[in-house]
């Protein structure tokens, strides 16, 4: 693989969970990193390790503003576009704002990156694009109808990326992330993801609520696997590997009940009472699909992707991080 060093990389949403991990990683590899973020859901504390690095530039700005996007892409080799409003329930509550950020903001970034002639535009797509398709594992070419406003926005991103590469010649790669977890994922707020939320509640001996019976399953993907995919997406020199999308996952699935059992087991090493924290089952959530599992064959074949962390391996590391940092 071509080494990714001495480049200038723009990471939008770089103050968020995935973006801040990408910022740290690409700085550690000897690149210049520019972060564009409006701190809508990201945090300054995610950038503590970056901010004093002379190779790091923070631009506080909004992807809904084309001028901010144009300023951010100046002199940039690669864009890793992560900025978006995540969460299916948020998009159900406020579809207009989700669309403004995830569609109009995306289009602004793509336009700015095209004008600036960046080498490649790699963006965060989503497993939600599989929508109501029931087949498992999910293969990139077979998608269903979107089940939420959020899913529509992420599918529209793929459509725009394809049209821009065909029409204007910009190279794009979409990474369909599947339930990413790991250090720095936000445990707080109404739209917190399930793993950090459960970890926080378990650490505080608060009963946790599973939506439904707990037999829904997900392809939980540790952050370091996602970093690897972003690096491979930048690095590939194969023509057939660009202007397409890839599942970005581990390639296995676990139920929510499995997940809670692992979390209790690992956290009990620190505090034995956590094993006795209660689990309540509530109703299923609107827009949730029962099962999700990625085929990662395409990424293996075209990008030589080899995920290094299973759910259990990643969770052990993540739990240690949460115990050290958020207790
Ligand atoms: N976490 C997952 O499991 C997952 C799964 C599928 C796709 N994704 C996608 O990955 C990307 C990153 O997700 P995350 O989990 O790190 O979320 P996050 O909320 O932690 O990060 C998103 C970042 O984007 C920033 N942002 C939001 N609106 C902005 C705007 N208008 N202008 C500039 N910055 C803005 C936020 O402040 C935040 O720092 C998103 O595009 C998300 O849709 C995530």
GROMACS .gro file of C-alpha atoms and ligand atoms in nm:
model
  371
    1UNK     CA    1   0.000   0.000   0.000
    2UNK     CA    2   0.118   0.351  -0.085
    3UNK     CA    3   0.217   0.522   0.237
    4UNK     CA    4  -0.009   0.809   0.340
    5UNK     CA    5   0.233   1.070   0.470
    6UNK     CA    6   0.324   1.430   0.384
    7UNK     CA    7  -0.021   1.499   0.240
    8UNK     CA    8  -0.273   1.765   0.336
    9UNK     CA    9  -0.597   1.599   0.440
   10UNK     CA   10  -0.924   1.781   0.513
   11UNK     CA   11  -1.142   1.601   0.765
   12UNK     CA   12  -1.488   1.751   0.789
   13UNK     CA   13  -1.668   1.669   1.111
   14UNK     CA   14  -1.320   1.628   1.260
   15UNK     CA   15  -1.440   1.716   1.610
   16UNK     CA   16  -1.683   1.425   1.610
   17UNK     CA   17  -1.632   1.064   1.710
   18UNK     CA   18  -1.503   0.918   1.383
   19UNK     CA   19  -1.354   1.244   1.253
   20UNK     CA   20  -1.141   1.311   1.560
   21UNK     CA   21  -1.002   0.958   1.549
   22UNK     CA   22  -0.914   1.015   1.183
   23UNK     CA   23  -0.748   1.349   1.267
   24UNK     CA   24  -0.527   1.187   1.529
   25UNK     CA   25  -0.436   0.896   1.306
   26UNK     CA   26  -0.339   1.096   0.998
   27UNK     CA   27  -0.141   1.346   1.206
   28UNK     CA   28   0.048   1.054   1.360
   29UNK     CA   29   0.140   0.944   1.006
   30UNK     CA   30   0.308   1.277   0.928
   31UNK     CA   31   0.031   1.452   0.735
   32UNK     CA   32  -0.107   1.802   0.766
   33UNK     CA   33  -0.466   1.780   0.885
   34UNK     CA   34  -0.736   2.043   0.849
   35UNK     CA   35  -1.055   1.996   1.049
   36UNK     CA   36  -1.376   2.173   0.944
   37UNK     CA   37  -1.647   2.152   1.208
   38UNK     CA   38  -1.926   2.366   1.352
   39UNK     CA   39  -1.939   2.170   1.681
   40UNK     CA   40  -2.307   2.084   1.631
   41UNK     CA   41  -2.247   1.738   1.781
   42UNK     CA   42  -1.866   1.732   1.802
   43UNK     CA   43  -1.657   1.845   2.098
   44UNK     CA   44  -1.343   2.046   2.153
   45UNK     CA   45  -1.221   1.786   2.402
   46UNK     CA   46  -1.205   1.535   2.116
   47UNK     CA   47  -0.929   1.750   1.966
   48UNK     CA   48  -0.712   1.783   2.277
   49UNK     CA   49  -0.438   1.564   2.130
   50UNK     CA   50  -0.443   1.752   1.796
   51UNK     CA   51  -0.474   2.116   1.884
   52UNK     CA   52  -0.113   2.178   1.990
   53UNK     CA   53   0.026   1.999   1.682
   54UNK     CA   54   0.165   2.255   1.432
   55UNK     CA   55   0.043   2.033   1.147
   56UNK     CA   56  -0.317   2.068   1.264
   57UNK     CA   57  -0.555   2.347   1.158
   58UNK     CA   58  -0.903   2.391   1.298
   59UNK     CA   59  -1.154   2.581   1.086
   60UNK     CA   60  -1.475   2.653   1.270
   61UNK     CA   61  -1.731   2.663   0.995
   62UNK     CA   62  -2.047   2.511   0.857
   63UNK     CA   63  -2.072   2.285   0.553
   64UNK     CA   64  -2.407   2.450   0.477
   65UNK     CA   65  -2.201   2.756   0.386
   66UNK     CA   66  -2.026   2.708   0.048
   67UNK     CA   67  -1.765   2.974   0.130
   68UNK     CA   68  -1.658   2.780   0.442
   69UNK     CA   69  -1.620   2.468   0.228
   70UNK     CA   70  -1.415   2.653  -0.035
   71UNK     CA   71  -1.184   2.795   0.230
   72UNK     CA   72  -1.135   2.453   0.388
   73UNK     CA   73  -1.038   2.272   0.064
   74UNK     CA   74  -0.765   2.520  -0.038
   75UNK     CA   75  -0.440   2.331  -0.099
   76UNK     CA   76  -0.591   1.999   0.011
   77UNK     CA   77  -0.487   1.663  -0.139
   78UNK     CA   78  -0.761   1.442   0.006
   79UNK     CA   79  -1.098   1.504   0.169
   80UNK     CA   80  -1.241   1.266   0.428
   81UNK     CA   81  -1.594   1.400   0.457
   82UNK     CA   82  -1.748   1.296   0.790
   83UNK     CA   83  -1.959   1.600   0.882
   84UNK     CA   84  -2.329   1.516   0.901
   85UNK     CA   85  -2.614   1.494   1.147
   86UNK     CA   86  -2.626   1.129   1.245
   87UNK     CA   87  -2.911   0.938   1.411
   88UNK     CA   88  -3.229   0.802   1.258
   89UNK     CA   89  -3.453   0.937   1.542
   90UNK     CA   90  -3.306   1.287   1.503
   91UNK     CA   91  -3.390   1.281   1.133
   92UNK     CA   92  -3.745   1.167   1.209
   93UNK     CA   93  -3.787   1.457   1.454
   94UNK     CA   94  -3.627   1.719   1.228
   95UNK     CA   95  -3.595   1.601   0.867
   96UNK     CA   96  -3.538   1.951   0.731
   97UNK     CA   97  -3.221   2.024   0.930
   98UNK     CA   98  -3.088   1.673   0.867
   99UNK     CA   99  -3.141   1.725   0.494
  100UNK     CA  100  -2.979   2.072   0.498
  101UNK     CA  101  -2.662   1.939   0.657
  102UNK     CA  102  -2.644   1.593   0.505
  103UNK     CA  103  -2.754   1.674   0.152
  104UNK     CA  104  -2.696   2.047   0.087
  105UNK     CA  105  -2.382   2.043   0.303
  106UNK     CA  106  -2.256   1.734   0.124
  107UNK     CA  107  -2.319   1.894  -0.215
  108UNK     CA  108  -2.131   2.208  -0.107
  109UNK     CA  109  -1.832   2.001  -0.002
  110UNK     CA  110  -1.837   1.799  -0.323
  111UNK     CA  111  -1.861   2.117  -0.531
  112UNK     CA  112  -1.578   2.287  -0.339
  113UNK     CA  113  -1.360   1.975  -0.363
  114UNK     CA  114  -1.424   1.947  -0.739
  115UNK     CA  115  -1.334   2.313  -0.800
  116UNK     CA  116  -1.019   2.276  -0.590
  117UNK     CA  117  -0.921   1.964  -0.789
  118UNK     CA  118  -0.851   1.752  -0.483
  119UNK     CA  119  -0.703   1.410  -0.555
  120UNK     CA  120  -0.997   1.218  -0.404
  121UNK     CA  121  -1.316   1.276  -0.206
  122UNK     CA  122  -1.378   0.994   0.043
  123UNK     CA  123  -1.705   1.024   0.233
  124UNK     CA  124  -1.898   0.862   0.516
  125UNK     CA  125  -2.189   0.673   0.365
  126UNK     CA  126  -2.411   0.447   0.572
  127UNK     CA  127  -2.548   0.095   0.609
  128UNK     CA  128  -2.890   0.265   0.641
  129UNK     CA  129  -2.886   0.280   0.259
  130UNK     CA  130  -2.977  -0.091   0.261
  131UNK     CA  131  -3.318   0.019   0.393
  132UNK     CA  132  -3.584  -0.249   0.377
  133UNK     CA  133  -3.381  -0.505   0.183
  134UNK     CA  134  -3.390  -0.824   0.390
  135UNK     CA  135  -3.114  -1.035   0.234
  136UNK     CA  136  -2.803  -1.106   0.442
  137UNK     CA  137  -2.519  -1.039   0.413
  138UNK     CA  138  -2.562  -0.698   0.253
  139UNK     CA  139  -2.375  -0.666  -0.075
  140UNK     CA  140  -2.306  -0.323  -0.218
  141UNK     CA  141  -2.514  -0.363  -0.535
  142UNK     CA  142  -2.840  -0.472  -0.371
  143UNK     CA  143  -3.018  -0.203  -0.170
  144UNK     CA  144  -3.379  -0.155  -0.065
  145UNK     CA  145  -3.597   0.147  -0.001
  146UNK     CA  146  -3.479   0.390   0.269
  147UNK     CA  147  -3.659   0.361   0.604
  148UNK     CA  148  -3.589   0.709   0.743
  149UNK     CA  149  -3.508   1.065   0.637
  150UNK     CA  150  -3.147   1.002   0.749
  151UNK     CA  151  -3.123   0.700   0.519
  152UNK     CA  152  -3.250   0.907   0.227
  153UNK     CA  153  -2.980   1.169   0.285
  154UNK     CA  154  -2.704   0.910   0.291
  155UNK     CA  155  -2.832   0.748  -0.029
  156UNK     CA  156  -2.852   1.088  -0.198
  157UNK     CA  157  -2.484   1.139  -0.108
  158UNK     CA  158  -2.398   0.829  -0.310
  159UNK     CA  159  -2.605   0.950  -0.606
  160UNK     CA  160  -2.434   1.290  -0.606
  161UNK     CA  161  -2.088   1.136  -0.572
  162UNK     CA  162  -2.153   0.912  -0.871
  163UNK     CA  163  -2.285   1.196  -1.086
  164UNK     CA  164  -1.995   1.424  -0.991
  165UNK     CA  165  -1.736   1.161  -1.077
  166UNK     CA  166  -1.906   1.093  -1.411
  167UNK     CA  167  -1.972   1.458  -1.496
  168UNK     CA  168  -1.671   1.643  -1.357
  169UNK     CA  169  -1.415   1.366  -1.319
  170UNK     CA  170  -1.358   1.398  -0.942
  171UNK     CA  171  -1.258   1.066  -0.783
  172UNK     CA  172  -1.491   0.960  -0.502
  173UNK     CA  173  -1.520   0.665  -0.266
  174UNK     CA  174  -1.814   0.614  -0.031
  175UNK     CA  175  -1.765   0.409   0.284
  176UNK     CA  176  -2.091   0.260   0.408
  177UNK     CA  177  -2.021   0.248   0.781
  178UNK     CA  178  -2.197  -0.018   0.988
  179UNK     CA  179  -2.258   0.069   1.359
  180UNK     CA  180  -1.919   0.211   1.443
  181UNK     CA  181  -1.803   0.219   1.807
  182UNK     CA  182  -1.493   0.297   2.011
  183UNK     CA  183  -1.303   0.567   2.199
  184UNK     CA  184  -1.451   0.916   2.196
  185UNK     CA  185  -1.801   0.817   2.084
  186UNK     CA  186  -2.039   1.048   2.267
  187UNK     CA  187  -2.239   0.874   2.545
  188UNK     CA  188  -2.457   1.178   2.617
  189UNK     CA  189  -2.766   1.333   2.463
  190UNK     CA  190  -3.097   1.210   2.327
  191UNK     CA  191  -2.935   1.066   2.016
  192UNK     CA  192  -2.640   0.885   2.173
  193UNK     CA  193  -2.537   0.559   2.008
  194UNK     CA  194  -2.621   0.240   2.192
  195UNK     CA  195  -2.273   0.124   2.301
  196UNK     CA  196  -2.147   0.440   2.478
  197UNK     CA  197  -2.493   0.498   2.622
  198UNK     CA  198  -2.510   0.148   2.773
  199UNK     CA  199  -2.151   0.171   2.900
  200UNK     CA  200  -2.229   0.498   3.076
  201UNK     CA  201  -2.550   0.366   3.230
  202UNK     CA  202  -2.386   0.043   3.345
  203UNK     CA  203  -2.099   0.235   3.504
  204UNK     CA  204  -2.359   0.440   3.693
  205UNK     CA  205  -2.557   0.127   3.794
  206UNK     CA  206  -2.859   0.255   3.600
  207UNK     CA  207  -3.098   0.003   3.444
  208UNK     CA  208  -3.056  -0.008   3.068
  209UNK     CA  209  -3.340  -0.023   2.817
  210UNK     CA  210  -3.316  -0.237   2.505
  211UNK     CA  211  -3.560  -0.144   2.227
  212UNK     CA  212  -3.745  -0.469   2.161
  213UNK     CA  213  -3.653  -0.819   2.276
  214UNK     CA  214  -3.284  -0.776   2.210
  215UNK     CA  215  -3.267  -1.025   1.927
  216UNK     CA  216  -3.206  -0.762   1.658
  217UNK     CA  217  -2.850  -0.797   1.533
  218UNK     CA  218  -2.586  -0.559   1.401
  219UNK     CA  219  -2.243  -0.571   1.241
  220UNK     CA  220  -2.072  -0.369   1.513
  221UNK     CA  221  -1.752  -0.214   1.375
  222UNK     CA  222  -1.459  -0.100   1.583
  223UNK     CA  223  -1.319   0.245   1.500
  224UNK     CA  224  -0.973   0.114   1.403
  225UNK     CA  225  -1.129  -0.096   1.125
  226UNK     CA  226  -1.292   0.225   0.998
  227UNK     CA  227  -0.962   0.413   1.009
  228UNK     CA  228  -0.804   0.133   0.805
  229UNK     CA  229  -1.077   0.164   0.540
  230UNK     CA  230  -1.029   0.541   0.515
  231UNK     CA  231  -0.656   0.496   0.469
  232UNK     CA  232  -0.705   0.227   0.203
  233UNK     CA  233  -0.958   0.449   0.024
  234UNK     CA  234  -0.701   0.728   0.004
  235UNK     CA  235  -0.417   0.495  -0.088
  236UNK     CA  236  -0.559   0.282  -0.363
  237UNK     CA  237  -0.419   0.342  -0.710
  238UNK     CA  238  -0.645   0.088  -0.880
  239UNK     CA  239  -0.880   0.249  -1.132
  240UNK     CA  240  -1.151  -0.010  -1.067
  241UNK     CA  241  -1.142   0.063  -0.694
  242UNK     CA  242  -1.255   0.427  -0.718
  243UNK     CA  243  -1.589   0.594  -0.794
  244UNK     CA  244  -1.775   0.330  -0.599
  245UNK     CA  245  -1.892   0.244  -0.246
  246UNK     CA  246  -1.772  -0.012   0.008
  247UNK     CA  247  -1.925  -0.176   0.311
  248UNK     CA  248  -1.712  -0.073   0.606
  249UNK     CA  249  -1.771  -0.333   0.873
  250UNK     CA  250  -1.622  -0.633   1.049
  251UNK     CA  251  -1.838  -0.888   0.866
  252UNK     CA  252  -2.006  -1.059   1.161
  253UNK     CA  253  -2.322  -0.988   1.356
  254UNK     CA  254  -2.418  -0.993   1.721
  255UNK     CA  255  -2.753  -0.937   1.888
  256UNK     CA  256  -2.818  -0.656   2.135
  257UNK     CA  257  -2.853  -0.920   2.406
  258UNK     CA  258  -2.502  -1.050   2.317
  259UNK     CA  259  -2.372  -0.695   2.328
  260UNK     CA  260  -2.512  -0.629   2.674
  261UNK     CA  261  -2.371  -0.959   2.801
  262UNK     CA  262  -2.021  -0.866   2.679
  263UNK     CA  263  -2.044  -0.515   2.824
  264UNK     CA  264  -2.150  -0.649   3.162
  265UNK     CA  265  -1.873  -0.907   3.157
  266UNK     CA  266  -1.596  -0.661   3.067
  267UNK     CA  267  -1.716  -0.383   3.298
  268UNK     CA  268  -1.754  -0.630   3.585
  269UNK     CA  269  -1.376  -0.668   3.583
  270UNK     CA  270  -1.369  -0.314   3.719
  271UNK     CA  271  -1.683  -0.321   3.935
  272UNK     CA  272  -1.846  -0.655   4.014
  273UNK     CA  273  -2.185  -0.493   4.089
  274UNK     CA  274  -2.228  -0.409   3.724
  275UNK     CA  275  -2.317  -0.774   3.658
  276UNK     CA  276  -2.641  -0.715   3.853
  277UNK     CA  277  -2.760  -0.397   3.678
  278UNK     CA  278  -3.111  -0.448   3.537
  279UNK     CA  279  -3.207  -0.475   3.170
  280UNK     CA  280  -3.553  -0.349   3.064
  281UNK     CA  281  -3.708  -0.428   2.727
  282UNK     CA  282  -3.907  -0.146   2.560
  283UNK     CA  283  -4.087  -0.126   2.225
  284UNK     CA  284  -3.898  -0.152   1.897
  285UNK     CA  285  -3.790   0.182   1.749
  286UNK     CA  286  -3.933   0.331   1.428
  287UNK     CA  287  -3.697   0.303   1.132
  288UNK     CA  288  -3.488   0.020   1.283
  289UNK     CA  289  -3.417  -0.282   1.068
  290UNK     CA  290  -3.412  -0.621   1.244
  291UNK     CA  291  -3.077  -0.746   1.119
  292UNK     CA  292  -2.768  -0.604   0.961
  293UNK     CA  293  -2.460  -0.785   0.840
  294UNK     CA  294  -2.211  -0.670   0.580
  295UNK     CA  295  -2.036  -0.865   0.313
  296UNK     CA  296  -1.683  -0.723   0.317
  297UNK     CA  297  -1.570  -0.920   0.013
  298UNK     CA  298  -1.555  -0.614  -0.215
  299UNK     CA  299  -1.332  -0.421   0.025
  300UNK     CA  300  -1.112  -0.728   0.072
  301UNK     CA  301  -1.078  -0.784  -0.298
  302UNK     CA  302  -1.031  -0.428  -0.427
  303UNK     CA  303  -0.872  -0.254  -0.128
  304UNK     CA  304  -0.702  -0.547   0.051
  305UNK     CA  305  -0.901  -0.463   0.363
  306UNK     CA  306  -0.836  -0.693   0.660
  307UNK     CA  307  -1.034  -0.585   0.967
  308UNK     CA  308  -0.830  -0.644   1.279
  309UNK     CA  309  -1.091  -0.606   1.555
  310UNK     CA  310  -1.401  -0.816   1.616
  311UNK     CA  311  -1.681  -0.679   1.835
  312UNK     CA  312  -1.535  -0.849   2.141
  313UNK     CA  313  -1.177  -0.735   2.076
  314UNK     CA  314  -1.289  -0.378   2.009
  315UNK     CA  315  -1.527  -0.370   2.304
  316UNK     CA  316  -1.257  -0.471   2.550
  317UNK     CA  317  -1.044  -0.175   2.440
  318UNK     CA  318  -1.341   0.063   2.427
  319UNK     CA  319  -1.459  -0.036   2.775
  320UNK     CA  320  -1.110   0.027   2.917
  321UNK     CA  321  -1.111   0.369   2.749
  322UNK     CA  322  -1.454   0.462   2.887
  323UNK     CA  323  -1.357   0.343   3.234
  324UNK     CA  324  -1.039   0.556   3.227
  325UNK     CA  325  -1.191   0.865   3.069
  326UNK     CA  326  -1.558   0.897   3.159
  327UNK     CA  327  -1.612   0.754   3.501
  328LIG     N1  328  -2.117   0.628   1.402
  328LIG     C1  329  -2.173   0.541   1.319
  328LIG     O1  330  -2.203   0.427   1.355
  328LIG     C2  331  -2.201   0.579   1.177
  328LIG     C3  332  -2.267   0.486   1.094
  328LIG     C4  333  -2.293   0.520   0.961
  328LIG     C5  334  -2.252   0.643   0.912
  328LIG     N2  335  -2.192   0.733   0.998
  328LIG     C6  336  -2.153   0.864   0.942
  328LIG     O2  337  -2.020   0.891   0.982
  328LIG     C7  338  -2.000   1.031   0.996
  328LIG     C8  339  -1.940   1.061   1.133
  328LIG     O3  340  -2.028   1.013   1.233
  328LIG     P1  341  -1.994   1.021   1.389
  328LIG     O4  342  -2.052   0.899   1.450
  328LIG     O5  343  -1.851   1.051   1.408
  328LIG     O6  344  -2.086   1.143   1.433
  328LIG     P2  345  -2.050   1.273   1.520
  328LIG     O7  346  -2.181   1.340   1.545
  328LIG     O8  347  -1.966   1.237   1.636
  328LIG     O9  348  -1.964   1.359   1.419
  328LIG     C9  349  -2.019   1.443   1.320
  328LIG    C10  350  -1.940   1.571   1.319
  328LIG    O10  351  -1.991   1.657   1.216
  328LIG    C11  352  -2.001   1.789   1.269
  328LIG     N3  353  -2.105   1.862   1.197
  328LIG    C12  354  -2.239   1.843   1.201
  328LIG     N4  355  -2.302   1.934   1.126
  328LIG    C13  356  -2.205   2.012   1.071
  328LIG    C14  357  -2.207   2.124   0.986
  328LIG     N5  358  -2.325   2.174   0.941
  328LIG     N6  359  -2.091   2.181   0.949
  328LIG    C15  360  -1.973   2.133   0.997
  328LIG     N7  361  -1.965   2.028   1.079
  328LIG    C16  362  -2.080   1.968   1.116
  328LIG    C17  363  -2.038   1.768   1.415
  328LIG    O11  364  -2.014   1.882   1.495
  328LIG    C18  365  -1.952   1.649   1.451
  328LIG    O12  366  -1.825   1.690   1.496
  328LIG    C19  367  -2.137   1.094   0.971
  328LIG    O13  368  -2.142   1.132   0.835
  328LIG    C20  369  -2.233   0.980   0.995
  328LIG    O14  370  -2.354   0.998   0.925
  328LIG    C21  371  -2.166   0.703   1.127
   0.00000   0.00000   0.00000
